[in-house]
Amino acid sequence: MMSGAGGAGGAGGDTAALDDPVGESLRGRHADLGRRLGRAATYLPGVATFSAVPADADAADWAGLARLLGPDAFADMFSCQASPPPDWEQVFVLEGRQMIWSGSSRPDQPHAPNGTDVVELDAADVPQMLDLVAQTQPGPFWPRTLELGTYLGIRDGGALVAMAGERLRPPGWTEISAVCTAPEARGRGHAARLVSALVAGILARNERPFLHVAETNTGAIALYERLGFASRKRVTFRGFRTPCLRP
């Protein structure tokens, strides 16, 4: 069941912070990984392409974001509901949903096949992470995205075959993202193991997990529901291109 915004979020945080997860992250835990100009904010290049303006954004806010990004640049507005000026070109629209952890305790850890331990990934693993993302297309992931939080992986014969990590960090919450498994390693429960391990770590910090998923990804939605997530609300992800410089 989809619920409205706001309200108490239980252990970890108020769900109102989830209405602007990019802006809340850039004003707080990720301030050192972003840039701000007035009420506009965006992540540093290589970390993420997510940008934020307030829901009541005016012309000055959009002008500030355009200055931060530069001309003819991509602005991933995530789930921001504000509409940009008409000279901002729309690049994509994707319907999705926001899901929050509804469990009351640490999740059970799924059975681990022999030789496939969950490991924490670091900067040395980024080339393999980028290769896995290129194979599986789980969503935006860049060379410095690892700096947003903890990323976990599973190796098989030395090769990285699955990963998941922490992305947006609004107050009291941590988003789970980049959940992906190489085609040849699917059906072995890797995604469930990684998400469960991340949930346990987030809860241990007295924060609450949440995530976003494309509405068409029914398999992932079913998995997240089995693990203890519930749908909070539908969201629309949008990307735009800033205006070109006029001659």
Coordinates of N, CA and C in Angstrom, one line a residue:
M1 N 0.8 -1.2 0.0 CA 0.0 0.0 0.0 C 0.9 1.2 0.0
M2 N 0.5 2.2 -0.9 CA 1.3 3.4 -0.9 C 0.8 4.4 0.1
S3 N 1.7 5.0 0.8 CA 1.3 5.9 1.9 C 1.7 7.3 1.5
G4 N 1.2 8.3 2.1 CA 1.6 9.7 1.8 C 2.9 10.1 2.5
A5 N 3.3 11.3 2.3 CA 4.5 11.8 2.8 C 4.3 12.2 4.3
G6 N 5.5 12.3 5.0 CA 5.5 12.8 6.3 C 5.2 11.7 7.3
G7 N 5.1 12.1 8.6 CA 4.8 11.1 9.6 C 6.1 10.6 10.3
A8 N 5.9 9.9 11.4 CA 7.1 9.3 12.1 C 7.7 8.2 11.3
G9 N 9.0 8.1 11.3 CA 9.6 7.0 10.6 C 10.1 5.9 11.5
G10 N 9.7 5.9 12.7 CA 10.2 4.8 13.6 C 11.7 5.0 13.9
A11 N 12.4 4.0 14.3 CA 13.8 4.1 14.6 C 14.5 4.6 13.4
G12 N 15.2 5.7 13.6 CA 16.1 6.2 12.5 C 15.7 7.5 12.0
G13 N 14.4 7.9 11.8 CA 14.2 9.2 11.3 C 12.7 9.4 10.9
D14 N 12.4 10.7 10.7 CA 11.1 11.2 10.2 C 11.1 11.0 8.7
T15 N 10.0 10.4 8.2 CA 9.8 10.2 6.8 C 9.8 11.5 6.0
A16 N 9.5 12.6 6.6 CA 9.5 13.9 5.8 C 10.8 14.1 5.2
A17 N 11.9 13.6 5.7 CA 13.3 13.8 5.1 C 13.4 13.1 3.8
L18 N 12.5 12.1 3.6 CA 12.6 11.3 2.3 C 11.9 12.0 1.2
D19 N 11.2 13.1 1.4 CA 10.5 13.9 0.3 C 11.5 14.6 -0.5
D20 N 12.7 14.9 0.0 CA 13.8 15.6 -0.7 C 15.1 14.9 -0.3
P21 N 15.3 13.6 -0.7 CA 16.5 12.9 -0.2 C 17.8 13.5 -0.7
V22 N 17.8 14.0 -2.0 CA 19.0 14.5 -2.5 C 19.4 15.8 -1.8
G23 N 18.5 16.7 -1.7 CA 18.7 18.0 -1.0 C 19.1 17.8 0.5
E24 N 18.4 16.9 1.2 CA 18.6 16.7 2.6 C 20.0 16.1 2.7
S25 N 20.5 15.2 1.8 CA 21.8 14.6 1.9 C 22.9 15.7 1.7
L26 N 22.7 16.5 0.7 CA 23.6 17.6 0.4 C 23.7 18.7 1.4
R27 N 22.7 18.9 2.2 CA 22.7 19.8 3.3 C 23.3 19.2 4.5
G28 N 23.4 17.9 4.6 CA 23.9 17.2 5.8 C 25.1 16.3 5.6
R29 N 24.9 15.0 5.6 CA 26.0 14.1 5.6 C 26.9 14.1 4.4
H30 N 26.3 14.6 3.3 CA 27.1 14.7 2.0 C 27.5 16.1 1.6
A31 N 27.5 17.0 2.6 CA 27.8 18.4 2.3 C 29.2 18.5 1.7
D32 N 30.2 17.7 2.2 CA 31.5 17.8 1.7 C 31.7 17.1 0.3
L33 N 30.7 16.5 -0.2 CA 30.8 15.8 -1.5 C 30.0 16.6 -2.5
G34 N 29.5 17.8 -2.2 CA 28.7 18.6 -3.1 C 29.1 20.0 -3.2
R35 N 28.3 20.8 -4.0 CA 28.5 22.2 -4.1 C 27.1 22.9 -4.0
R36 N 27.1 24.1 -3.4 CA 25.9 24.8 -3.2 C 26.0 26.2 -3.8
L37 N 24.9 26.8 -4.2 CA 24.8 28.2 -4.6 C 23.4 28.6 -4.3
G38 N 23.2 29.4 -3.2 CA 21.9 29.7 -2.8 C 21.2 28.5 -2.3
R39 N 20.0 28.3 -2.9 CA 19.2 27.1 -2.5 C 19.4 25.9 -3.5
A40 N 20.3 26.1 -4.4 CA 20.6 25.0 -5.4 C 21.8 24.2 -4.9
A41 N 21.8 22.9 -5.2 CA 22.9 22.1 -4.8 C 23.1 20.9 -5.8
T42 N 24.3 20.4 -5.9 CA 24.6 19.3 -6.7 C 25.9 18.6 -6.2
Y43 N 26.0 17.3 -6.5 CA 27.2 16.6 -6.1 C 28.4 16.9 -7.0
L44 N 29.6 16.7 -6.4 CA 30.8 16.9 -7.2 C 30.9 16.0 -8.4
P45 N 31.5 16.4 -9.5 CA 31.7 15.5 -10.6 C 32.4 14.2 -10.2
G46 N 31.9 13.1 -10.8 CA 32.5 11.8 -10.5 C 31.9 11.1 -9.3
V47 N 31.2 11.9 -8.4 CA 30.5 11.3 -7.3 C 29.1 10.9 -7.6
A48 N 28.3 11.9 -8.2 CA 26.9 11.6 -8.6 C 26.5 12.8 -9.5
T49 N 25.5 12.6 -10.3 CA 24.9 13.7 -11.1 C 23.7 14.2 -10.5
F50 N 23.3 13.8 -9.3 CA 22.1 14.3 -8.7 C 22.2 15.7 -8.3
S51 N 21.1 16.5 -8.5 CA 21.0 17.9 -8.2 C 19.7 18.1 -7.5
A52 N 19.7 19.3 -6.7 CA 18.5 19.6 -6.0 C 18.2 21.1 -5.9
V53 N 16.9 21.4 -6.0 CA 16.4 22.7 -5.7 C 15.1 22.5 -4.9
P54 N 14.7 23.5 -4.1 CA 13.5 23.2 -3.3 C 12.2 23.1 -4.1
A55 N 11.2 22.5 -3.5 CA 9.9 22.2 -4.2 C 9.3 23.5 -4.7
D56 N 9.6 24.6 -4.0 CA 9.0 25.9 -4.5 C 10.1 26.8 -5.2
A57 N 11.0 26.1 -6.0 CA 12.1 26.7 -6.6 C 11.6 27.9 -7.5
D58 N 12.3 29.0 -7.5 CA 12.0 30.1 -8.4 C 13.1 30.2 -9.4
A59 N 13.1 31.3 -10.2 CA 14.0 31.5 -11.3 C 15.4 31.6 -10.8
A60 N 15.6 32.2 -9.6 CA 17.0 32.4 -9.1 C 17.6 31.0 -8.7
D61 N 16.7 30.1 -8.2 CA 17.2 28.8 -7.8 C 17.7 28.0 -9.1
W62 N 16.9 28.0 -10.1 CA 17.3 27.3 -11.3 C 18.5 28.0 -12.0
A63 N 18.6 29.3 -11.9 CA 19.8 30.0 -12.4 C 21.0 29.6 -11.6
G64 N 20.9 29.5 -10.3 CA 22.0 29.0 -9.5 C 22.4 27.6 -9.8
L65 N 21.5 26.7 -10.1 CA 21.9 25.3 -10.4 C 22.6 25.3 -11.8
A66 N 22.1 26.2 -12.7 CA 22.7 26.2 -14.0 C 24.1 26.7 -13.9
R67 N 24.4 27.7 -13.0 CA 25.8 28.2 -12.8 C 26.6 27.1 -12.2
L68 N 26.1 26.3 -11.3 CA 26.9 25.2 -10.7 C 27.3 24.2 -11.7
L69 N 26.3 23.8 -12.6 CA 26.6 22.7 -13.6 C 27.3 23.2 -14.8
G70 N 27.0 24.4 -15.2 CA 27.6 24.9 -16.5 C 26.6 24.7 -17.6
P71 N 26.9 25.3 -18.8 CA 26.0 25.2 -19.9 C 25.9 23.8 -20.6
D72 N 24.8 23.4 -21.1 CA 24.6 22.1 -21.8 C 25.1 21.0 -20.9
A73 N 24.7 21.0 -19.6 CA 25.2 19.9 -18.7 C 24.0 19.1 -18.2
F74 N 24.2 17.9 -17.8 CA 23.1 17.0 -17.3 C 22.8 17.3 -15.9
A75 N 21.5 17.4 -15.6 CA 21.0 17.6 -14.2 C 20.1 16.5 -13.9
D76 N 20.5 15.6 -13.1 CA 19.6 14.5 -12.7 C 18.9 15.0 -11.5
M77 N 17.6 15.4 -11.6 CA 16.8 16.0 -10.6 C 16.2 14.9 -9.7
F78 N 16.5 13.6 -9.9 CA 16.0 12.6 -9.0 C 14.5 12.7 -8.9
S79 N 13.9 12.8 -7.7 CA 12.5 12.9 -7.5 C 12.0 14.3 -7.2
C80 N 12.8 15.3 -7.5 CA 12.4 16.7 -7.3 C 11.1 17.0 -8.1
Q81 N 10.2 17.6 -7.4 CA 8.9 17.9 -8.1 C 8.8 19.3 -8.8
A82 N 9.8 20.1 -8.5 CA 9.8 21.4 -9.1 C 10.1 21.3 -10.6
S83 N 9.4 22.2 -11.4 CA 9.6 22.2 -12.9 C 10.6 23.3 -13.3
P84 N 11.6 22.9 -14.1 CA 12.6 23.9 -14.5 C 12.0 24.8 -15.6
P85 N 12.7 25.9 -15.9 CA 12.3 26.8 -16.9 C 12.2 26.1 -18.3
P86 N 11.4 26.6 -19.2 CA 11.2 26.0 -20.5 C 12.4 25.7 -21.3
D87 N 13.5 26.5 -21.1 CA 14.7 26.3 -21.9 C 15.6 25.2 -21.4
W88 N 15.2 24.5 -20.3 CA 15.9 23.3 -19.9 C 15.3 22.1 -20.6
E89 N 16.1 21.4 -21.4 CA 15.7 20.2 -22.2 C 15.5 19.0 -21.3
Q90 N 14.3 18.4 -21.4 CA 14.1 17.1 -20.7 C 14.8 16.0 -21.3
V91 N 15.6 15.2 -20.5 CA 16.4 14.1 -21.1 C 15.7 12.7 -20.8
F92 N 15.1 12.5 -19.7 CA 14.4 11.3 -19.4 C 13.3 11.5 -18.3
V93 N 12.4 10.6 -18.3 CA 11.4 10.5 -17.2 C 11.2 9.0 -16.9
L94 N 11.2 8.6 -15.6 CA 11.1 7.2 -15.2 C 10.2 7.1 -14.0
E95 N 9.2 6.3 -14.1 CA 8.3 6.1 -13.0 C 8.9 5.1 -12.0
G96 N 8.8 5.4 -10.7 CA 9.4 4.4 -9.8 C 8.6 4.5 -8.4
R97 N 9.2 3.9 -7.4 CA 8.6 4.0 -6.1 C 9.7 4.0 -5.1
Q98 N 9.4 4.6 -4.0 CA 10.3 4.7 -2.8 C 9.8 3.7 -1.8
M99 N 10.7 2.9 -1.3 CA 10.4 1.8 -0.3 C 11.2 2.0 1.0
I100 N 10.6 1.8 2.1 CA 11.3 2.0 3.4 C 11.2 0.7 4.2
W101 N 12.2 0.5 5.1 CA 12.3 -0.7 5.9 C 11.2 -0.7 6.9
S102 N 10.4 -1.8 6.9 CA 9.3 -1.9 7.8 C 9.5 -3.0 8.8
G103 N 10.7 -3.7 8.8 CA 10.9 -4.7 9.7 C 11.2 -4.1 11.1
S104 N 11.1 -4.9 12.1 CA 11.3 -4.5 13.5 C 12.6 -5.0 14.1
S105 N 13.3 -5.8 13.4 CA 14.6 -6.3 13.9 C 15.6 -6.6 12.7
R106 N 16.8 -7.0 13.1 CA 17.8 -7.3 12.1 C 17.3 -8.4 11.2
P107 N 17.5 -8.3 9.9 CA 17.0 -9.4 9.0 C 17.8 -10.6 9.1
D108 N 17.2 -11.8 8.8 CA 18.0 -13.0 8.8 C 18.9 -13.0 7.6
Q109 N 20.1 -13.6 7.8 CA 21.1 -13.6 6.8 C 20.8 -14.9 5.9
P110 N 20.6 -14.7 4.6 CA 20.4 -15.9 3.8 C 21.6 -16.8 3.7
H111 N 21.4 -18.0 3.4 CA 22.4 -19.0 3.3 C 23.5 -18.5 2.3
A112 N 24.8 -18.7 2.6 CA 25.9 -18.3 1.8 C 26.5 -19.5 1.1
P113 N 26.5 -19.6 -0.3 CA 27.2 -20.7 -0.9 C 28.6 -20.7 -0.6
N114 N 29.3 -21.8 -0.7 CA 30.7 -21.9 -0.4 C 31.5 -21.0 -1.3
G115 N 32.5 -20.3 -0.7 CA 33.4 -19.5 -1.5 C 32.9 -18.2 -2.0
T116 N 31.8 -17.7 -1.4 CA 31.2 -16.5 -1.8 C 30.9 -15.6 -0.6
D117 N 31.9 -15.2 0.1 CA 31.7 -14.4 1.3 C 31.4 -12.9 0.8
V118 N 30.6 -12.2 1.7 CA 30.4 -10.8 1.5 C 31.6 -10.0 2.0
V119 N 32.1 -9.1 1.1 CA 33.3 -8.3 1.5 C 33.0 -6.9 1.3
E120 N 33.7 -6.0 2.1 CA 33.5 -4.6 1.9 C 34.5 -4.1 0.7
L121 N 33.9 -3.3 -0.2 CA 34.7 -2.9 -1.3 C 35.4 -1.5 -1.0
D122 N 36.5 -1.3 -1.7 CA 37.2 0.0 -1.5 C 37.6 0.5 -2.9
A123 N 38.4 1.6 -2.8 CA 38.8 2.3 -4.1 C 39.5 1.4 -5.1
A124 N 40.2 0.4 -4.6 CA 40.9 -0.5 -5.5 C 39.9 -1.4 -6.3
D125 N 38.7 -1.5 -5.8 CA 37.7 -2.3 -6.5 C 36.9 -1.5 -7.5
V126 N 37.1 -0.2 -7.6 CA 36.2 0.6 -8.5 C 36.2 0.1 -9.9
P127 N 37.4 -0.2 -10.5 CA 37.3 -0.7 -11.9 C 36.4 -1.9 -12.1
Q128 N 36.4 -2.8 -11.2 CA 35.5 -4.0 -11.3 C 34.1 -3.6 -11.0
M129 N 33.9 -2.7 -10.1 CA 32.5 -2.2 -9.8 C 31.9 -1.5 -11.1
L130 N 32.7 -0.7 -11.7 CA 32.2 0.0 -12.9 C 31.9 -1.0 -14.1
D131 N 32.8 -2.0 -14.1 CA 32.5 -3.1 -15.1 C 31.2 -3.8 -14.9
L132 N 31.0 -4.1 -13.6 CA 29.7 -4.8 -13.2 C 28.5 -4.0 -13.5
V133 N 28.6 -2.7 -13.2 CA 27.5 -1.7 -13.5 C 27.3 -1.7 -15.0
A134 N 28.3 -1.6 -15.8 CA 28.2 -1.6 -17.2 C 27.4 -2.8 -17.7
Q135 N 27.6 -4.0 -17.1 CA 27.0 -5.2 -17.5 C 25.5 -5.2 -17.1
T136 N 25.2 -4.7 -15.9 CA 23.9 -4.9 -15.3 C 23.0 -3.7 -15.3
Q137 N 23.5 -2.5 -15.5 CA 22.7 -1.2 -15.5 C 21.8 -1.0 -14.3
P138 N 22.3 -1.0 -13.1 CA 21.4 -0.9 -11.9 C 21.0 0.6 -11.7
G139 N 21.6 1.5 -12.4 CA 21.4 2.9 -12.1 C 22.7 3.7 -12.1
P140 N 22.7 5.0 -11.9 CA 23.9 5.8 -11.9 C 25.0 5.3 -10.9
F141 N 26.2 5.1 -11.5 CA 27.3 4.8 -10.6 C 28.5 5.3 -11.3
W142 N 29.3 6.1 -10.6 CA 30.5 6.8 -11.2 C 31.8 6.5 -10.4
P143 N 32.9 6.9 -10.9 CA 34.2 6.6 -10.3 C 34.3 6.9 -8.8
R144 N 33.6 8.0 -8.3 CA 33.7 8.3 -6.9 C 32.4 8.0 -6.1
T145 N 31.5 7.3 -6.7 CA 30.2 7.0 -6.0 C 30.5 6.2 -4.7
L146 N 31.5 5.5 -4.7 CA 31.9 4.7 -3.6 C 32.0 5.5 -2.3
E147 N 32.4 6.8 -2.5 CA 32.6 7.7 -1.3 C 31.3 8.1 -0.6
L148 N 30.1 7.7 -1.2 CA 28.9 8.1 -0.6 C 28.5 7.2 0.7
G149 N 29.1 6.0 0.8 CA 28.8 5.2 1.9 C 29.5 3.8 1.7
T150 N 29.0 2.8 2.5 CA 29.6 1.5 2.5 C 29.1 0.7 1.3
Y151 N 30.0 0.1 0.5 CA 29.6 -0.8 -0.6 C 30.1 -2.2 -0.3
L152 N 29.3 -3.2 -0.5 CA 29.6 -4.6 -0.3 C 29.6 -5.3 -1.6
G153 N 30.4 -6.4 -1.6 CA 30.4 -7.2 -2.9 C 30.5 -8.7 -2.6
I154 N 30.3 -9.5 -3.6 CA 30.5 -10.9 -3.5 C 31.4 -11.3 -4.7
R155 N 32.4 -12.1 -4.4 CA 33.3 -12.5 -5.4 C 33.1 -14.0 -5.6
D156 N 33.4 -14.4 -6.9 CA 33.4 -15.9 -7.2 C 34.6 -16.1 -8.1
G157 N 35.5 -16.9 -7.5 CA 36.8 -17.1 -8.2 C 37.6 -15.9 -8.5
G158 N 37.5 -14.9 -7.5 CA 38.2 -13.7 -7.6 C 37.5 -12.6 -8.4
A159 N 36.4 -12.9 -9.1 CA 35.7 -11.9 -9.9 C 34.6 -11.4 -9.1
L160 N 34.3 -10.1 -9.2 CA 33.2 -9.4 -8.5 C 32.0 -9.8 -9.3
V161 N 31.0 -10.5 -8.7 CA 29.8 -10.9 -9.4 C 28.5 -10.3 -8.9
A162 N 28.6 -9.6 -7.7 CA 27.4 -8.9 -7.2 C 27.9 -7.8 -6.3
M163 N 27.1 -6.8 -6.1 CA 27.4 -5.7 -5.2 C 26.1 -4.9 -4.9
A164 N 26.2 -4.2 -3.8 CA 25.2 -3.2 -3.4 C 25.8 -2.3 -2.4
G165 N 25.2 -1.1 -2.2 CA 25.9 -0.1 -1.4 C 24.9 1.0 -0.9
E166 N 25.5 1.9 -0.1 CA 24.8 3.0 0.5 C 25.0 4.3 -0.4
R167 N 23.9 5.0 -0.6 CA 23.9 6.2 -1.5 C 23.4 7.4 -0.7
L168 N 22.2 7.8 -0.9 CA 21.7 9.1 -0.3 C 21.6 8.9 1.2
R169 N 21.9 10.0 2.0 CA 21.9 9.9 3.5 C 21.1 11.1 4.1
P170 N 19.8 11.2 3.9 CA 19.0 12.2 4.6 C 19.0 11.9 6.1
P171 N 18.7 12.8 6.9 CA 18.8 12.6 8.4 C 18.0 11.4 8.9
G172 N 18.7 10.5 9.5 CA 18.1 9.3 10.1 C 17.9 8.2 9.2
W173 N 18.3 8.3 7.9 CA 18.1 7.3 6.9 C 19.3 7.1 6.1
T174 N 19.4 5.9 5.5 CA 20.4 5.5 4.5 C 19.8 4.8 3.4
E175 N 20.1 5.2 2.1 CA 19.5 4.6 1.0 C 20.4 3.5 0.5
I176 N 19.8 2.3 0.2 CA 20.5 1.2 -0.4 C 20.3 1.3 -1.9
S177 N 21.4 1.1 -2.6 CA 21.4 1.4 -4.1 C 22.5 0.5 -4.8
A178 N 22.5 0.6 -6.1 CA 23.5 -0.2 -6.9 C 23.4 -1.7 -6.7
V179 N 22.2 -2.2 -6.4 CA 22.1 -3.6 -6.2 C 22.1 -4.3 -7.6
C180 N 23.1 -5.1 -7.8 CA 23.3 -5.8 -9.1 C 24.0 -7.1 -9.0
T181 N 23.8 -8.0 -9.9 CA 24.4 -9.3 -10.0 C 24.7 -9.6 -11.4
A182 N 25.9 -10.1 -11.7 CA 26.3 -10.4 -13.1 C 25.4 -11.5 -13.6
P183 N 25.1 -11.5 -14.9 CA 24.1 -12.5 -15.4 C 24.4 -13.9 -15.1
E184 N 25.7 -14.3 -15.1 CA 26.1 -15.7 -14.9 C 25.9 -16.1 -13.4
A185 N 25.7 -15.1 -12.5 CA 25.7 -15.4 -11.1 C 24.3 -15.2 -10.5
R186 N 23.3 -15.0 -11.3 CA 22.0 -14.8 -10.8 C 21.3 -16.1 -10.3
G187 N 20.3 -15.9 -9.5 CA 19.6 -17.1 -9.0 C 20.3 -17.8 -7.8
R188 N 21.3 -17.2 -7.2 CA 22.0 -17.8 -6.1 C 21.8 -17.0 -4.8
G189 N 20.9 -16.0 -4.8 CA 20.6 -15.3 -3.6 C 21.6 -14.2 -3.2
H190 N 22.5 -13.8 -4.1 CA 23.5 -12.8 -3.8 C 22.8 -11.4 -3.4
A191 N 21.8 -11.0 -4.2 CA 21.2 -9.7 -3.9 C 20.6 -9.7 -2.5
A192 N 19.9 -10.8 -2.1 CA 19.3 -10.9 -0.8 C 20.3 -10.8 0.3
R193 N 21.5 -11.5 0.1 CA 22.5 -11.5 1.1 C 23.1 -10.1 1.3
L194 N 23.4 -9.4 0.1 CA 24.0 -8.1 0.2 C 23.0 -7.0 0.8
V195 N 21.8 -7.0 0.4 CA 20.8 -6.1 1.0 C 20.6 -6.3 2.5
S196 N 20.5 -7.6 2.8 CA 20.3 -7.9 4.3 C 21.5 -7.5 5.1
A197 N 22.7 -7.6 4.5 CA 23.9 -7.2 5.3 C 23.9 -5.7 5.4
L198 N 23.6 -5.0 4.4 CA 23.5 -3.5 4.5 C 22.4 -3.1 5.4
V199 N 21.3 -3.7 5.4 CA 20.2 -3.3 6.4 C 20.7 -3.5 7.8
A200 N 21.4 -4.6 8.1 CA 21.9 -4.9 9.4 C 22.9 -3.8 9.8
G201 N 23.7 -3.4 9.0 CA 24.7 -2.3 9.3 C 24.0 -1.0 9.5
I202 N 23.0 -0.6 8.7 CA 22.3 0.6 8.9 C 21.6 0.7 10.2
L203 N 20.9 -0.4 10.5 CA 20.1 -0.5 11.7 C 21.1 -0.4 13.0
A204 N 22.3 -1.0 12.8 CA 23.2 -0.9 13.9 C 23.7 0.5 14.2
R205 N 23.5 1.4 13.2 CA 23.8 2.8 13.4 C 22.6 3.6 13.9
N206 N 21.5 2.9 14.2 CA 20.3 3.5 14.6 C 19.7 4.4 13.5
E207 N 19.9 4.0 12.3 CA 19.3 4.6 11.1 C 18.3 3.6 10.5
R208 N 17.6 4.1 9.5 CA 16.6 3.2 8.9 C 16.9 3.2 7.4
P209 N 16.8 2.0 6.8 CA 17.1 1.8 5.4 C 15.9 2.2 4.5
F210 N 16.2 2.8 3.3 CA 15.2 3.0 2.3 C 15.8 2.8 1.0
L211 N 15.0 2.7 -0.1 CA 15.6 2.5 -1.4 C 14.6 3.0 -2.4
H212 N 15.1 3.1 -3.7 CA 14.2 3.5 -4.8 C 14.3 2.4 -5.9
V213 N 13.2 2.2 -6.6 CA 13.2 1.1 -7.6 C 12.3 1.5 -8.7
A214 N 12.7 1.2 -10.0 CA 11.8 1.5 -11.1 C 10.5 0.7 -11.0
E215 N 9.4 1.3 -11.4 CA 8.1 0.6 -11.2 C 8.0 -0.6 -12.1
T216 N 8.8 -0.7 -13.2 CA 8.7 -1.8 -14.0 C 9.6 -3.0 -13.5
N217 N 10.4 -2.8 -12.5 CA 11.3 -3.8 -12.0 C 10.6 -4.6 -11.0
T218 N 9.6 -5.4 -11.4 CA 8.7 -6.1 -10.5 C 9.5 -7.2 -9.7
G219 N 10.5 -7.8 -10.3 CA 11.3 -8.8 -9.6 C 12.0 -8.2 -8.4
A220 N 12.6 -7.0 -8.6 CA 13.3 -6.4 -7.5 C 12.3 -5.9 -6.4
I221 N 11.2 -5.4 -6.8 CA 10.2 -5.0 -5.8 C 9.7 -6.2 -5.0
A222 N 9.5 -7.3 -5.6 CA 9.1 -8.5 -4.8 C 10.2 -9.0 -3.9
L223 N 11.5 -8.9 -4.3 CA 12.6 -9.2 -3.4 C 12.6 -8.3 -2.2
Y224 N 12.5 -7.0 -2.5 CA 12.6 -6.1 -1.3 C 11.4 -6.3 -0.4
E225 N 10.3 -6.6 -0.9 CA 9.1 -6.8 0.0 C 9.4 -8.1 0.9
R226 N 10.0 -9.1 0.3 CA 10.3 -10.3 1.0 C 11.3 -10.0 2.1
L227 N 12.2 -9.1 1.9 CA 13.2 -8.8 2.8 C 12.8 -7.9 4.0
G228 N 11.6 -7.2 3.8 CA 11.1 -6.4 4.9 C 10.9 -5.0 4.5
F229 N 10.9 -4.6 3.2 CA 10.6 -3.3 2.8 C 9.1 -3.1 2.4
A230 N 8.6 -1.9 2.6 CA 7.2 -1.6 2.2 C 7.3 -0.4 1.3
S231 N 6.4 -0.3 0.3 CA 6.3 0.9 -0.5 C 5.7 2.1 0.3
R232 N 6.4 3.2 0.2 CA 6.0 4.4 0.8 C 5.2 5.3 -0.1
K233 N 5.7 5.5 -1.3 CA 5.0 6.4 -2.3 C 5.6 6.2 -3.7
R234 N 4.8 6.5 -4.7 CA 5.4 6.5 -6.1 C 6.1 7.8 -6.3
V235 N 7.2 7.7 -7.1 CA 8.0 8.9 -7.4 C 8.2 8.9 -9.0
T236 N 8.5 10.1 -9.5 CA 8.9 10.2 -10.9 C 10.3 10.8 -10.9
F237 N 11.2 10.0 -11.5 CA 12.6 10.4 -11.7 C 12.7 11.2 -13.0
R238 N 13.4 12.3 -13.0 CA 13.5 13.2 -14.2 C 14.9 13.7 -14.3
G239 N 15.4 13.8 -15.6 CA 16.7 14.4 -15.9 C 16.5 15.5 -16.9
F240 N 17.3 16.5 -16.8 CA 17.2 17.6 -17.8 C 18.7 18.0 -18.2
R241 N 18.7 18.8 -19.2 CA 20.0 19.4 -19.7 C 19.9 20.9 -19.6
T242 N 20.9 21.5 -19.0 CA 20.9 23.0 -18.8 C 21.0 23.7 -20.1
P243 N 20.5 24.9 -20.2 CA 20.5 25.7 -21.4 C 21.9 25.9 -22.0
C244 N 22.1 25.9 -23.3 CA 23.3 26.2 -23.9 C 23.6 27.7 -23.8
L245 N 24.8 28.1 -23.9 CA 25.2 29.5 -23.9 C 24.7 30.1 -25.2
R246 N 24.0 31.3 -25.1 CA 23.6 32.0 -26.3 C 24.7 32.7 -27.0
P247 N 24.8 32.7 -28.3 CA 25.9 33.4 -29.0 C 25.7 34.9 -28.8

